[in-house]
Amino acid sequence: MHPFEYTLAGDADQAVAVATADPHTSFLAGGTTQLDLMKDGVLHPARLLDITRLPLKGITHTDAAIRVGALTTMEELAADPLVRERLPFVREALLLGASTQLRNMATIGGNLLQRARCRYFRDPTVPACNKRNPGSGCAAITGIHRMHAILGTSDHCIALHASDVAVPLAALDAVVHTQGADGTRAIPLTEFYLPPAETPHVENVLQHGELITAIEIPLLPSAARSHYIKVRDRVSYEFALTSAGVALVIEDGLIQEARVALGGVGTLPWRAWDAEDVLRGSRADTEVFRSAAEAALEGARPLPGTAFKVDLAKRTLVRTLETVAGAQS
Ligand SMILES: Cc1cc2nc3c(=O)[nH]c(=O)nc-3n(C[C@H](O)[C@H](O)[C@H](O)COP(=O)(O)OP(=O)(O)OC[C@H]3O[C@@H](n4cnc5c(N)ncnc54)[C@H](O)[C@@H]3O)c2cc1C
Ligand code: SF4
């Protein structure tokens, strides 16, 4: 492990100023991604700036939304009574992620910024990884890529976005609040992540030193029902092969409102806009759900090792839609 300096941030202004001035400084929150990657030799910042004492913890409510401080842990967010009542699929996605121990350390800001689980990214002895070493190639495309993406990929990177909770947050149009050298910003989550294209090492729109301060999550209407299904190789402590987060409002058998996002398939949390268009105004039945799933996966670009995901993702979405619709009948 490379030597590094450890500094405790006193306040947000100082944290942003210190990190912005030094490209070799990284923020440290729960450390469950950052420290793993440093121990594996993937990341080697000269300084870790510990932000865990900043006043960015806790959840506040309005009638329309909740605001989650970036340092709130996954477990704390899942335990919030309003999340349980009005955002059940957010709670489900949180509790299906990682393990209880990890969720008690892992912050919601850090969760959104977790890095790819690609084995070649996480092994610095592999030379070809455009994300870790821009311009070096992509070992996964011709290598083992069963856990990789089929939507939003490029010829330069096929790494999956691994966050579970980002899936319902994308469906809900959550907003990421930040503080940077140029002031504060409110960035819709659906515009926060960047597809790999030709620059897989640039994963989101944050500037270096820009701090996530909070996530604003709109509440679902009280008539809505929601659900998150995660399909994985084992039932706990595993990342998704496919997942779906769905919220529907159904009246008299007709879908009035639909919010759909997919996990386990995209290079970013995948908002399924086309599926929503199929669903909105249609009858809540399996035929319509299958059409929505076809629309959601239309742009998939599977490789041999990920071909199974196309059908699995469709089935996952249909099952999730059926479950939500069944809950309303
Ligand atoms: C074994 C294991 C299994 C896991 N399984 C799952 C799973 O099933 N589903 C899932 O969704 N996740 C899973 N995770 C990922 C886990 O949820 C993340 O590691 C965790 O949420 C990261 O949060 P953290 O506070 O520890 O972030 P850190 O590790 O401290 O930071 C992560 C990154 O975010 C940056 N950062 C952190 N906070 C801020 C901020 N406020 N502003 C700006 N930058 C910031 C850091 O500089 C770093 O680059 C798993 C992790 C492990 C180790
Ligand atoms: S998929 Fe992306 S992260 Fe994995 S080896 Fe290829 S470029 Fe690197």
Coordinates of C-alpha atoms and ligand atoms in Angstrom, one line a residue:
M1 CA 0.0 0.0 0.0
H2 CA 1.3 3.5 -0.9
P3 CA 1.9 5.8 2.0
F4 CA -0.7 8.6 2.3
E5 CA -1.5 11.5 4.6
Y6 CA -4.7 11.4 6.6
T7 CA -6.5 14.7 7.4
L8 CA -9.8 15.3 9.2
A9 CA -12.0 17.9 7.5
G10 CA -13.2 20.6 9.9
D11 CA -16.0 22.1 7.7
A12 CA -17.4 21.7 4.2
D13 CA -15.8 24.9 2.9
Q14 CA -12.4 23.8 4.0
A15 CA -12.9 20.3 2.7
V16 CA -13.8 21.6 -0.8
A17 CA -10.9 24.1 -0.8
V18 CA -8.3 21.5 0.2
A19 CA -9.5 18.8 -2.2
T20 CA -10.0 21.3 -5.1
A21 CA -6.5 22.6 -4.7
D22 CA -4.9 19.1 -4.8
P23 CA -5.6 16.5 -7.5
H24 CA -4.1 13.8 -5.3
T25 CA -6.5 14.3 -2.4
S26 CA -9.6 12.0 -2.1
F27 CA -12.5 12.3 0.2
L28 CA -13.0 9.4 2.7
A29 CA -16.5 8.6 4.0
G30 CA -17.3 5.1 5.2
G31 CA -14.3 3.8 3.3
T32 CA -15.9 0.6 2.1
T33 CA -15.0 1.4 -1.5
Q34 CA -12.1 3.8 -1.1
L35 CA -10.0 1.7 1.3
D36 CA -10.6 -1.5 -0.6
L37 CA -9.2 0.0 -3.8
M38 CA -6.2 1.5 -2.0
K39 CA -5.4 -1.8 -0.4
D40 CA -5.7 -3.5 -3.8
G41 CA -3.3 -0.9 -5.3
V42 CA -5.9 0.5 -7.7
L43 CA -6.1 4.0 -6.1
H44 CA -3.2 5.7 -4.5
P45 CA -4.2 9.2 -3.3
A46 CA -1.4 11.2 -1.5
R47 CA -4.0 12.4 1.0
L48 CA -7.3 11.1 2.4
L49 CA -9.5 13.9 3.6
D50 CA -11.9 12.3 6.2
I51 CA -15.3 14.0 5.8
T52 CA -17.2 11.9 8.4
R53 CA -17.3 14.7 11.0
L54 CA -19.0 17.2 8.6
P55 CA -22.6 18.0 9.5
L56 CA -24.0 16.1 6.5
K57 CA -25.8 13.4 8.3
G58 CA -29.5 12.9 8.8
I59 CA -32.9 13.0 7.0
T60 CA -35.4 15.8 6.8
H61 CA -38.9 15.7 5.3
T62 CA -41.2 18.1 3.5
D63 CA -44.6 17.2 2.1
A64 CA -43.1 16.4 -1.3
A65 CA -39.6 15.0 -0.7
I66 CA -37.0 13.8 1.8
R67 CA -33.5 15.3 1.9
V68 CA -30.8 12.8 2.9
G69 CA -27.5 14.1 4.1
A70 CA -24.7 12.5 2.1
L71 CA -23.1 11.0 5.2
T72 CA -26.3 9.2 6.3
T73 CA -25.6 5.5 6.2
M74 CA -27.5 3.0 4.0
E75 CA -28.9 1.4 7.2
E76 CA -30.1 4.7 8.6
L77 CA -31.9 5.6 5.4
A78 CA -33.6 2.2 5.2
A79 CA -34.8 2.6 8.8
D80 CA -36.5 5.9 8.2
P81 CA -40.3 5.6 8.8
L82 CA -41.3 7.8 5.8
V83 CA -39.0 5.8 3.5
R84 CA -40.7 2.6 4.7
E85 CA -44.1 4.1 4.1
R86 CA -43.8 6.2 1.0
L87 CA -40.6 4.8 -0.8
P88 CA -40.7 1.1 -0.1
F89 CA -38.6 0.2 -3.2
V90 CA -35.8 2.5 -2.0
R91 CA -35.8 0.6 1.3
E92 CA -35.8 -2.8 -0.4
A93 CA -32.9 -1.8 -2.7
L94 CA -30.9 -0.6 0.3
L95 CA -31.5 -3.8 2.4
L96 CA -30.7 -6.1 -0.6
G97 CA -27.3 -4.5 -0.9
A98 CA -24.0 -5.5 0.7
S99 CA -24.3 -6.8 4.4
T100 CA -25.6 -5.3 7.6
Q101 CA -22.0 -4.5 8.7
L102 CA -21.2 -2.7 5.5
R103 CA -24.5 -0.9 5.4
N104 CA -23.8 0.6 8.8
M105 CA -20.5 2.0 7.5
A106 CA -21.4 2.8 3.9
T107 CA -22.8 6.3 3.3
I108 CA -25.4 7.2 0.7
G109 CA -23.0 9.7 -0.9
G110 CA -20.3 7.0 -1.1
N111 CA -22.8 4.5 -2.5
L112 CA -23.6 6.7 -5.5
L113 CA -19.9 7.1 -6.1
Q114 CA -18.9 3.4 -5.7
R115 CA -16.5 2.2 -8.4
A116 CA -16.9 -0.6 -10.9
R117 CA -16.7 -4.2 -9.7
C118 CA -14.9 -5.3 -12.9
R119 CA -12.2 -7.7 -11.9
Y120 CA -9.8 -6.2 -14.5
F121 CA -10.3 -2.7 -13.1
R122 CA -9.7 -4.0 -9.6
D123 CA -6.5 -5.9 -10.5
P124 CA -3.6 -3.4 -11.2
T125 CA -1.5 -6.3 -12.7
V126 CA -3.8 -6.3 -15.7
P127 CA -2.5 -3.7 -18.1
A128 CA -5.6 -3.2 -20.2
C129 CA -8.3 -1.2 -18.5
N130 CA -9.4 2.1 -20.0
K131 CA -11.0 3.1 -16.7
R132 CA -7.9 2.6 -14.6
N133 CA -5.4 3.4 -17.3
P134 CA -6.9 5.5 -20.1
G135 CA -6.0 4.4 -23.6
S136 CA -4.8 0.9 -22.5
G137 CA -7.8 -1.1 -23.9
C138 CA -10.5 -3.2 -22.2
A139 CA -9.6 -6.7 -21.0
A140 CA -13.2 -7.5 -20.1
I141 CA -14.6 -7.3 -23.7
T142 CA -12.6 -10.3 -24.7
G143 CA -12.2 -11.7 -21.2
I144 CA -14.7 -12.8 -18.5
H145 CA -17.6 -10.4 -18.5
R146 CA -20.6 -12.3 -17.1
M147 CA -21.2 -9.5 -14.5
H148 CA -20.9 -6.7 -17.0
A149 CA -23.3 -4.3 -18.7
I150 CA -25.4 -4.7 -21.8
L151 CA -26.9 -1.2 -22.0
G152 CA -24.9 2.1 -22.4
T153 CA -21.7 0.2 -23.2
S154 CA -19.0 1.4 -25.6
D155 CA -16.1 -0.3 -27.4
H156 CA -13.9 1.1 -24.6
C157 CA -15.7 -0.1 -21.5
I158 CA -18.6 -2.4 -20.5
A159 CA -18.4 -2.0 -16.7
L160 CA -21.6 -2.2 -14.8
H161 CA -22.9 0.4 -12.4
A162 CA -23.2 -1.6 -9.3
S163 CA -25.4 0.5 -6.9
D164 CA -28.7 -1.0 -6.0
V165 CA -30.3 2.1 -4.4
A166 CA -29.3 4.3 -7.4
V167 CA -31.9 2.3 -9.4
P168 CA -35.1 3.4 -7.6
L169 CA -33.4 6.9 -7.1
A170 CA -33.1 7.2 -10.8
A171 CA -36.7 6.1 -11.3
L172 CA -37.8 8.8 -8.8
D173 CA -35.8 11.7 -10.4
A174 CA -33.7 12.1 -7.2
V175 CA -31.5 15.2 -7.2
V176 CA -27.8 15.2 -6.0
H177 CA -26.9 18.4 -4.2
T178 CA -23.2 19.4 -4.2
Q179 CA -20.8 22.0 -3.0
G180 CA -17.8 22.8 -5.2
A181 CA -15.3 25.5 -5.8
D182 CA -17.8 27.4 -8.0
G183 CA -20.7 27.1 -5.4
T184 CA -23.6 24.7 -5.0
R185 CA -25.3 22.7 -7.6
A186 CA -28.5 20.5 -7.8
I187 CA -27.9 17.8 -10.4
P188 CA -30.7 15.3 -11.4
L189 CA -29.4 11.8 -10.8
T190 CA -30.4 10.9 -14.4
E191 CA -27.9 13.5 -15.6
F192 CA -25.2 12.8 -12.9
Y193 CA -23.5 9.7 -14.4
L194 CA -21.8 9.7 -17.8
P195 CA -21.8 6.7 -20.1
P196 CA -18.3 5.3 -20.8
A197 CA -18.1 6.4 -24.5
E198 CA -14.5 7.1 -25.2
T199 CA -13.6 8.3 -21.7
P200 CA -14.6 5.5 -19.2
H201 CA -12.4 7.1 -16.5
V202 CA -14.8 10.0 -16.4
E203 CA -17.8 8.5 -14.5
N204 CA -19.9 11.5 -13.5
V205 CA -20.2 15.3 -13.8
L206 CA -18.5 16.1 -10.5
Q207 CA -15.5 18.3 -10.6
H208 CA -12.5 17.2 -8.5
G209 CA -13.0 18.4 -5.0
E210 CA -16.8 18.8 -5.4
L211 CA -18.6 17.4 -2.4
I212 CA -22.0 15.7 -2.4
T213 CA -23.8 17.3 0.4
A214 CA -27.3 15.7 0.2
I215 CA -29.7 13.7 -2.0
E216 CA -33.2 14.9 -2.5
I217 CA -35.7 12.2 -3.1
P218 CA -39.3 13.0 -4.2
L219 CA -41.9 11.1 -2.4
L220 CA -44.3 8.8 -4.4
P221 CA -48.0 9.8 -4.4
S222 CA -49.7 7.9 -1.6
A223 CA -51.7 5.9 -4.3
A224 CA -48.5 4.5 -5.7
R225 CA -47.1 1.0 -5.1
S226 CA -43.5 0.2 -5.7
H227 CA -41.1 -2.8 -5.6
Y228 CA -37.5 -3.7 -6.2
I229 CA -36.4 -7.1 -7.3
K230 CA -32.8 -8.2 -7.4
V231 CA -31.7 -11.4 -9.2
R232 CA -28.3 -12.6 -8.1
D233 CA -26.2 -15.8 -7.9
R234 CA -26.8 -16.2 -4.2
V235 CA -29.4 -14.7 -2.0
S236 CA -27.2 -12.4 0.1
Y237 CA -24.0 -10.4 0.0
E238 CA -23.9 -10.4 -3.8
F239 CA -24.3 -7.8 -6.6
A240 CA -27.2 -7.9 -9.1
L241 CA -27.2 -10.0 -12.3
T242 CA -30.3 -8.0 -13.1
S243 CA -32.6 -5.9 -11.0
A244 CA -35.7 -3.7 -11.5
G245 CA -37.2 -0.8 -9.5
V246 CA -40.8 0.0 -10.4
A247 CA -43.4 2.4 -9.1
L248 CA -47.0 2.5 -10.5
V249 CA -50.2 4.3 -9.9
I250 CA -53.1 2.2 -11.2
E251 CA -56.7 3.3 -11.3
D252 CA -59.5 1.1 -12.6
G253 CA -57.0 -1.2 -14.2
L254 CA -55.3 1.6 -16.1
I255 CA -51.7 2.7 -15.4
Q256 CA -51.8 6.4 -14.6
E257 CA -48.1 6.8 -13.7
A258 CA -45.1 4.6 -14.2
R259 CA -41.5 4.9 -13.0
V260 CA -39.1 2.2 -14.1
A261 CA -35.4 1.7 -13.8
L262 CA -33.1 -1.3 -14.2
G263 CA -29.9 -2.4 -12.4
G264 CA -27.4 -5.1 -13.3
V265 CA -27.5 -4.2 -17.0
G266 CA -26.4 -0.6 -17.5
T267 CA -23.2 1.3 -17.3
L268 CA -25.3 3.7 -15.2
P269 CA -28.5 3.2 -13.2
W270 CA -30.8 2.6 -16.2
R271 CA -34.0 4.7 -16.4
A272 CA -36.3 2.8 -18.7
W273 CA -38.0 5.8 -20.3
D274 CA -39.3 3.7 -23.3
A275 CA -40.9 1.1 -20.9
E276 CA -42.6 3.9 -19.0
D277 CA -44.1 5.2 -22.3
V278 CA -45.5 1.8 -23.1
L279 CA -47.0 1.5 -19.6
R280 CA -48.5 4.9 -19.1
G281 CA -52.2 4.9 -20.1
S282 CA -52.2 1.1 -20.8
R283 CA -54.0 -1.7 -19.0
A284 CA -52.0 -3.3 -16.1
D285 CA -51.7 -6.8 -17.6
T286 CA -48.9 -9.2 -18.4
E287 CA -49.1 -8.5 -22.2
V288 CA -48.4 -4.8 -21.6
F289 CA -45.7 -5.6 -19.1
R290 CA -43.9 -7.8 -21.7
S291 CA -44.1 -5.1 -24.3
A292 CA -42.6 -2.7 -21.7
A293 CA -39.8 -5.1 -21.1
E294 CA -39.1 -5.5 -24.8
A295 CA -38.9 -1.7 -25.1
A296 CA -36.6 -1.4 -22.1
L297 CA -34.0 -3.9 -23.5
E298 CA -34.3 -2.8 -27.1
G299 CA -30.9 -1.1 -27.2
A300 CA -29.0 -4.0 -25.5
R301 CA -25.6 -4.9 -26.9
P302 CA -24.8 -8.2 -25.2
L303 CA -21.5 -10.1 -25.6
P304 CA -21.3 -13.9 -25.4
G305 CA -20.9 -13.8 -21.6
T306 CA -23.8 -11.4 -21.1
A307 CA -26.3 -12.7 -23.7
F308 CA -28.3 -14.4 -20.9
K309 CA -28.9 -11.0 -19.3
V310 CA -31.3 -9.8 -22.1
D311 CA -33.9 -12.4 -21.3
L312 CA -33.3 -12.4 -17.6
A313 CA -33.7 -8.6 -17.4
K314 CA -37.0 -8.7 -19.3
R315 CA -38.3 -11.4 -17.0
T316 CA -37.1 -9.5 -13.9
L317 CA -39.0 -6.4 -15.1
V318 CA -42.1 -8.3 -15.9
R319 CA -42.1 -10.0 -12.5
T320 CA -41.6 -6.7 -10.8
L321 CA -44.4 -5.1 -12.7
E322 CA -46.7 -8.0 -12.0
T323 CA -45.9 -7.9 -8.3
V324 CA -46.6 -4.2 -8.1
A325 CA -49.8 -4.5 -10.1
G326 CA -50.9 -7.5 -8.0
A327 CA -50.4 -5.5 -4.9
Q328 CA -53.0 -3.0 -6.1
S329 CA -55.7 -5.4 -7.3
Ligands
LIG1 C1 -18.2 -6.7 -0.1 C2 -19.1 -5.5 -0.6 C3 -20.3 -5.8 -1.1 C4 -21.1 -4.8 -1.6 N1 -22.4 -5.0 -2.0 C5 -23.1 -4.0 -2.5 C6 -24.4 -4.3 -3.1 O1 -24.9 -5.4 -3.1 N2 -25.1 -3.2 -3.5 C7 -24.7 -1.9 -3.5 O2 -25.4 -1.0 -3.9 N3 -23.5 -1.7 -3.0 C8 -22.7 -2.7 -2.5 N4 -21.4 -2.4 -2.1 C9 -20.9 -1.1 -2.2 C10 -21.1 -0.2 -1.0 O3 -22.5 0.1 -0.9 C11 -20.2 1.0 -1.2 O4 -18.9 0.6 -1.0 C12 -20.6 2.1 -0.1 O5 -21.9 2.5 -0.3 C13 -19.6 3.3 -0.3 O6 -19.9 4.2 0.7 P1 -18.7 4.7 1.6 O7 -19.3 5.7 2.6 O8 -18.0 3.5 2.3 O9 -17.8 5.4 0.6 P2 -16.2 5.6 0.5 O10 -15.6 4.2 0.3 O11 -15.7 6.3 1.7 O12 -16.1 6.5 -0.8 C14 -16.4 6.0 -2.0 C15 -16.0 7.1 -3.1 O13 -16.9 8.2 -2.9 C16 -16.2 9.4 -2.6 N5 -17.1 10.1 -1.7 C17 -17.7 9.5 -0.6 N6 -18.5 10.4 0.0 C18 -18.5 11.5 -0.8 C19 -19.1 12.8 -0.8 N7 -20.0 13.1 0.2 N8 -18.9 13.7 -1.7 C20 -17.9 13.4 -2.7 N9 -17.3 12.3 -2.8 C21 -17.5 11.3 -1.8 C22 -14.9 8.9 -2.1 O14 -13.8 9.8 -2.3 C23 -14.6 7.6 -2.9 O15 -14.2 8.0 -4.2 C24 -20.6 -3.4 -1.5 C25 -19.4 -3.2 -1.0 C26 -18.6 -4.2 -0.6 C27 -17.2 -3.9 -0.1
SF4_2 S1 -14.9 -3.1 -18.6 FE1 -14.2 -1.0 -18.1 S2 -13.4 -1.3 -16.0 FE2 -13.5 -3.3 -16.9 S3 -11.5 -3.7 -18.0 FE3 -12.9 -2.8 -19.5 S4 -12.4 -0.6 -19.3 FE4 -11.7 -1.5 -17.4

